[in-house]
């Protein structure tokens, strides 16, 4: 036996590299995904460290000196209402992340469930779900959200209701994507084999199809988070957000209504804008990267 | 294009408009807010009349708006009005109807939207096509990269950045408004030029904010098309690069982009409206902003429905045009 055993050095090189190493190697090829994840990580670090070190009370009106430009004491400056913009950005980032993950997660969940039901069972169920999605799709979702948010009592508008408003009209996209994927999956041979060997419907869905769809679900989730963050931002810019909270869109709305740039308080709207660019940019990059992962055909041909 | 296709699309259009109208009708009625009460409460606070008479006024207004009738009757009347594009009266500027207000501000919005949408579609698709075209010189392909990075910057943020850098820092262009303060609208060249100068930044924010999306999708299309047999065939026929690019490559890659255009319409219009509000142009966006700030609910709902109907109709038109552009669709 010992004669056949390989020398230890070769054995090590044959060993499969750890999943972390594989991930890093993949990230080196998929640069967009890597950069997107890096920016997102930096934003998360900013928020977490900020929540631990900055006094979050300063994110609300009348807590610090008014209208101070960025300085050592207030790195992002302060606004007309006496909010420290650094604290406001920390809290706003956290709230944006909360809305994004809650609304994005719920939207994706509803989409996955409806998509599976629609594609797997077919028939009139599929027809109904598809028609509803198609009828709702051309309606400018944001404007309907304006109607919903506008009809709410101002006291009822909170971070959670914002997320719910966004979810109400944001599950059609993932439903159609997952439905299309399940439809192609259903025809594959491994599903037929499972069916012939007597696996139940639920067994096929959870054990055979779902694992194959994970990359698509991940991509749909990131896309939904993007949509949710974007929608909440637009609503807040229109003044329909929870006005007291320092959501990034709210800060811009407040700056805009006080004519901040006209008055030379440029940092007030610019800092939340840059924050929003970083959030949306990183999500867009990650989404494109995941698309490439889920859909090798999109992979670069150069 | 068969008659069946036309009828199917038209039925679908009616369904979309009906769904949107129904949502907009029922959501406010589910809420606890009473638009009339809020409006008159506000008037009473500012001293328009004694609060004691308020209940009487509200009751008579409710009767006038038909709010005291059964819900289904109201719904039926409402659908009837929508068909005639009658969205009721504005609460804030009471004797004017919402349709009047929309008609007043519509030309501004249409002008801005037309110019910026056409330009961003053309620029985006051309850049996207070039960036995926293997024979294009390297520097030409590199031009597209910064635009792809712009996909993460929505038009609204682009507007704020442009107002700050170009309007405030460099002072090249005005920060907002439709024309300079002190100018009286007239038909002179000077005024027209002044007005145009005020339109540049809003248009640029919309163009920069949406061009990246077109570059990206066109690039994807281009990559799939350059491997097609007809492109190889054209190359072996010895056609010039420019000819292949224009007639074989771009023409085919553009077709799906037209569908994409129809799908993007809703977002494009929404962005334009919010950007308009930021710049304070007297278009639909500023009117929506004002209506939100003054709790003018009929105006909010009217604008939302009007835009929804317009977008749905435009999408249907694009779908009717599609078979004219693509012979393959015409035959099947």
PDB file of C-alpha atoms in Angstrom, chain B residues 91-220:
ATOM      1  CA  UNK B  91     -59.006  71.092  -4.669  1.00  0.00           C
ATOM      2  CA  UNK B  92     -56.246  73.638  -4.390  1.00  0.00           C
ATOM      3  CA  UNK B  93     -57.170  75.755  -7.391  1.00  0.00           C
ATOM      4  CA  UNK B  94     -60.823  74.880  -7.115  1.00  0.00           C
ATOM      5  CA  UNK B  95     -62.653  76.164 -10.144  1.00  0.00           C
ATOM      6  CA  UNK B  96     -60.054  74.765 -12.547  1.00  0.00           C
ATOM      7  CA  UNK B  97     -60.367  71.116 -13.468  1.00  0.00           C
ATOM      8  CA  UNK B  98     -57.444  68.721 -13.256  1.00  0.00           C
ATOM      9  CA  UNK B  99     -57.595  68.283 -17.035  1.00  0.00           C
ATOM     10  CA  UNK B 100     -57.151  72.050 -17.491  1.00  0.00           C
ATOM     11  CA  UNK B 101     -54.098  72.022 -15.242  1.00  0.00           C
ATOM     12  CA  UNK B 102     -52.631  69.054 -17.122  1.00  0.00           C
ATOM     13  CA  UNK B 103     -53.278  70.729 -20.478  1.00  0.00           C
ATOM     14  CA  UNK B 104     -51.482  73.871 -19.273  1.00  0.00           C
ATOM     15  CA  UNK B 105     -48.324  72.097 -18.170  1.00  0.00           C
ATOM     16  CA  UNK B 106     -48.228  69.299 -20.729  1.00  0.00           C
ATOM     17  CA  UNK B 107     -46.331  71.144 -23.508  1.00  0.00           C
ATOM     18  CA  UNK B 108     -43.328  71.707 -21.197  1.00  0.00           C
ATOM     19  CA  UNK B 109     -43.153  68.050 -20.258  1.00  0.00           C
ATOM     20  CA  UNK B 110     -43.597  66.809 -23.812  1.00  0.00           C
ATOM     21  CA  UNK B 111     -40.837  69.077 -25.087  1.00  0.00           C
ATOM     22  CA  UNK B 112     -38.347  67.947 -22.467  1.00  0.00           C
ATOM     23  CA  UNK B 113     -39.278  64.284 -22.785  1.00  0.00           C
ATOM     24  CA  UNK B 114     -39.174  64.124 -26.570  1.00  0.00           C
ATOM     25  CA  UNK B 115     -35.753  65.725 -26.911  1.00  0.00           C
ATOM     26  CA  UNK B 116     -34.096  63.847 -24.064  1.00  0.00           C
ATOM     27  CA  UNK B 117     -35.603  60.445 -24.859  1.00  0.00           C
ATOM     28  CA  UNK B 118     -34.771  60.555 -28.554  1.00  0.00           C
ATOM     29  CA  UNK B 119     -31.229  61.766 -27.908  1.00  0.00           C
ATOM     30  CA  UNK B 120     -30.483  59.221 -25.184  1.00  0.00           C
ATOM     31  CA  UNK B 121     -31.922  56.377 -27.281  1.00  0.00           C
ATOM     32  CA  UNK B 122     -29.819  57.354 -30.315  1.00  0.00           C
ATOM     33  CA  UNK B 123     -26.590  58.056 -28.424  1.00  0.00           C
ATOM     34  CA  UNK B 124     -26.950  55.026 -26.176  1.00  0.00           C
ATOM     35  CA  UNK B 125     -27.610  52.567 -28.978  1.00  0.00           C
ATOM     36  CA  UNK B 126     -24.872  53.933 -31.197  1.00  0.00           C
ATOM     37  CA  UNK B 127     -22.299  53.786 -28.389  1.00  0.00           C
ATOM     38  CA  UNK B 128     -23.502  50.356 -27.302  1.00  0.00           C
ATOM     39  CA  UNK B 129     -23.330  49.064 -30.869  1.00  0.00           C
ATOM     40  CA  UNK B 130     -19.829  50.412 -31.375  1.00  0.00           C
ATOM     41  CA  UNK B 131     -18.578  49.070 -28.056  1.00  0.00           C
ATOM     42  CA  UNK B 132     -19.487  45.512 -29.078  1.00  0.00           C
ATOM     43  CA  UNK B 133     -18.330  45.832 -32.704  1.00  0.00           C
ATOM     44  CA  UNK B 134     -15.020  43.979 -32.995  1.00  0.00           C
ATOM     45  CA  UNK B 135     -13.739  46.059 -35.914  1.00  0.00           C
ATOM     46  CA  UNK B 136     -14.217  49.420 -34.242  1.00  0.00           C
ATOM     47  CA  UNK B 137     -10.984  51.142 -33.179  1.00  0.00           C
ATOM     48  CA  UNK B 138     -10.095  50.657 -29.538  1.00  0.00           C
ATOM     49  CA  UNK B 139     -10.623  54.285 -28.484  1.00  0.00           C
ATOM     50  CA  UNK B 140     -14.111  54.240 -29.942  1.00  0.00           C
ATOM     51  CA  UNK B 141     -15.017  51.168 -27.950  1.00  0.00           C
ATOM     52  CA  UNK B 142     -13.570  52.719 -24.800  1.00  0.00           C
ATOM     53  CA  UNK B 143     -15.903  55.737 -25.081  1.00  0.00           C
ATOM     54  CA  UNK B 144     -18.826  53.561 -23.972  1.00  0.00           C
ATOM     55  CA  UNK B 145     -17.282  52.542 -20.626  1.00  0.00           C
ATOM     56  CA  UNK B 146     -17.930  55.751 -18.657  1.00  0.00           C
ATOM     57  CA  UNK B 147     -21.526  55.684 -19.863  1.00  0.00           C
ATOM     58  CA  UNK B 148     -21.964  52.131 -18.596  1.00  0.00           C
ATOM     59  CA  UNK B 149     -20.795  53.329 -15.181  1.00  0.00           C
ATOM     60  CA  UNK B 150     -23.568  55.940 -15.303  1.00  0.00           C
ATOM     61  CA  UNK B 151     -26.266  53.222 -15.090  1.00  0.00           C
ATOM     62  CA  UNK B 152     -25.955  53.453 -11.310  1.00  0.00           C
ATOM     63  CA  UNK B 153     -26.787  57.174 -11.323  1.00  0.00           C
ATOM     64  CA  UNK B 154     -30.535  57.811 -11.656  1.00  0.00           C
ATOM     65  CA  UNK B 155     -31.627  61.001 -13.473  1.00  0.00           C
ATOM     66  CA  UNK B 156     -32.721  62.643 -10.227  1.00  0.00           C
ATOM     67  CA  UNK B 157     -29.252  62.404  -8.687  1.00  0.00           C
ATOM     68  CA  UNK B 158     -27.701  63.374 -12.011  1.00  0.00           C
ATOM     69  CA  UNK B 159     -29.866  66.495 -11.850  1.00  0.00           C
ATOM     70  CA  UNK B 160     -28.596  67.425  -8.384  1.00  0.00           C
ATOM     71  CA  UNK B 161     -24.978  66.865  -9.420  1.00  0.00           C
ATOM     72  CA  UNK B 162     -25.404  68.933 -12.587  1.00  0.00           C
ATOM     73  CA  UNK B 163     -27.159  71.753 -10.726  1.00  0.00           C
ATOM     74  CA  UNK B 164     -24.264  71.814  -8.302  1.00  0.00           C
ATOM     75  CA  UNK B 165     -21.279  71.508 -10.667  1.00  0.00           C
ATOM     76  CA  UNK B 166     -22.487  73.265 -13.819  1.00  0.00           C
ATOM     77  CA  UNK B 167     -25.042  75.628 -12.355  1.00  0.00           C
ATOM     78  CA  UNK B 168     -23.576  76.539  -8.973  1.00  0.00           C
ATOM     79  CA  UNK B 169     -19.799  75.988  -9.225  1.00  0.00           C
ATOM     80  CA  UNK B 170     -19.105  76.889 -12.849  1.00  0.00           C
ATOM     81  CA  UNK B 171     -22.127  79.193 -13.229  1.00  0.00           C
ATOM     82  CA  UNK B 172     -22.459  78.188 -16.884  1.00  0.00           C
ATOM     83  CA  UNK B 173     -26.168  77.532 -16.813  1.00  0.00           C
ATOM     84  CA  UNK B 174     -29.097  78.602 -14.628  1.00  0.00           C
ATOM     85  CA  UNK B 175     -29.905  76.538 -11.522  1.00  0.00           C
ATOM     86  CA  UNK B 176     -33.600  76.166 -12.250  1.00  0.00           C
ATOM     87  CA  UNK B 177     -36.822  77.771 -13.344  1.00  0.00           C
ATOM     88  CA  UNK B 178     -38.267  77.998 -16.829  1.00  0.00           C
ATOM     89  CA  UNK B 179     -36.848  81.432 -17.679  1.00  0.00           C
ATOM     90  CA  UNK B 180     -34.790  84.130 -15.957  1.00  0.00           C
ATOM     91  CA  UNK B 181     -36.391  86.064 -13.140  1.00  0.00           C
ATOM     92  CA  UNK B 182     -37.832  89.335 -14.454  1.00  0.00           C
ATOM     93  CA  UNK B 183     -38.368  88.046 -17.979  1.00  0.00           C
ATOM     94  CA  UNK B 184     -41.896  88.224 -19.326  1.00  0.00           C
ATOM     95  CA  UNK B 185     -42.804  85.382 -21.691  1.00  0.00           C
ATOM     96  CA  UNK B 186     -42.907  86.760 -25.238  1.00  0.00           C
ATOM     97  CA  UNK B 187     -42.168  85.651 -28.760  1.00  0.00           C
ATOM     98  CA  UNK B 188     -38.710  87.181 -29.190  1.00  0.00           C
ATOM     99  CA  UNK B 189     -35.451  85.376 -30.000  1.00  0.00           C
ATOM    100  CA  UNK B 190     -33.940  86.591 -26.783  1.00  0.00           C
ATOM    101  CA  UNK B 191     -36.642  84.992 -24.709  1.00  0.00           C
ATOM    102  CA  UNK B 192     -36.546  81.756 -26.692  1.00  0.00           C
ATOM    103  CA  UNK B 193     -32.789  81.518 -26.143  1.00  0.00           C
ATOM    104  CA  UNK B 194     -33.162  82.220 -22.456  1.00  0.00           C
ATOM    105  CA  UNK B 195     -35.799  79.492 -22.225  1.00  0.00           C
ATOM    106  CA  UNK B 196     -33.595  77.017 -24.081  1.00  0.00           C
ATOM    107  CA  UNK B 197     -30.701  77.722 -21.731  1.00  0.00           C
ATOM    108  CA  UNK B 198     -32.957  76.767 -18.847  1.00  0.00           C
ATOM    109  CA  UNK B 199     -33.869  73.488 -20.570  1.00  0.00           C
ATOM    110  CA  UNK B 200     -30.289  72.283 -21.094  1.00  0.00           C
ATOM    111  CA  UNK B 201     -29.558  71.005 -17.582  1.00  0.00           C
ATOM    112  CA  UNK B 202     -32.877  69.143 -17.165  1.00  0.00           C
ATOM    113  CA  UNK B 203     -32.403  67.541 -20.589  1.00  0.00           C
ATOM    114  CA  UNK B 204     -28.786  66.620 -19.809  1.00  0.00           C
ATOM    115  CA  UNK B 205     -29.732  64.997 -16.506  1.00  0.00           C
ATOM    116  CA  UNK B 206     -32.340  62.875 -18.249  1.00  0.00           C
ATOM    117  CA  UNK B 207     -29.976  61.964 -21.098  1.00  0.00           C
ATOM    118  CA  UNK B 208     -27.027  61.095 -18.845  1.00  0.00           C
ATOM    119  CA  UNK B 209     -29.323  59.298 -16.451  1.00  0.00           C
ATOM    120  CA  UNK B 210     -30.740  56.928 -19.047  1.00  0.00           C
ATOM    121  CA  UNK B 211     -28.079  56.598 -21.740  1.00  0.00           C
ATOM    122  CA  UNK B 212     -26.124  53.977 -19.760  1.00  0.00           C
ATOM    123  CA  UNK B 213     -29.032  51.548 -19.807  1.00  0.00           C
ATOM    124  CA  UNK B 214     -29.246  51.699 -23.602  1.00  0.00           C
ATOM    125  CA  UNK B 215     -25.469  51.287 -23.982  1.00  0.00           C
ATOM    126  CA  UNK B 216     -25.561  48.211 -21.797  1.00  0.00           C
ATOM    127  CA  UNK B 217     -28.494  46.450 -23.464  1.00  0.00           C
ATOM    128  CA  UNK B 218     -27.314  47.322 -26.976  1.00  0.00           C
ATOM    129  CA  UNK B 219     -23.863  45.983 -26.155  1.00  0.00           C
ATOM    130  CA  UNK B 220     -25.414  42.685 -25.081  1.00  0.00           C
TER     131      UNK B 220
END
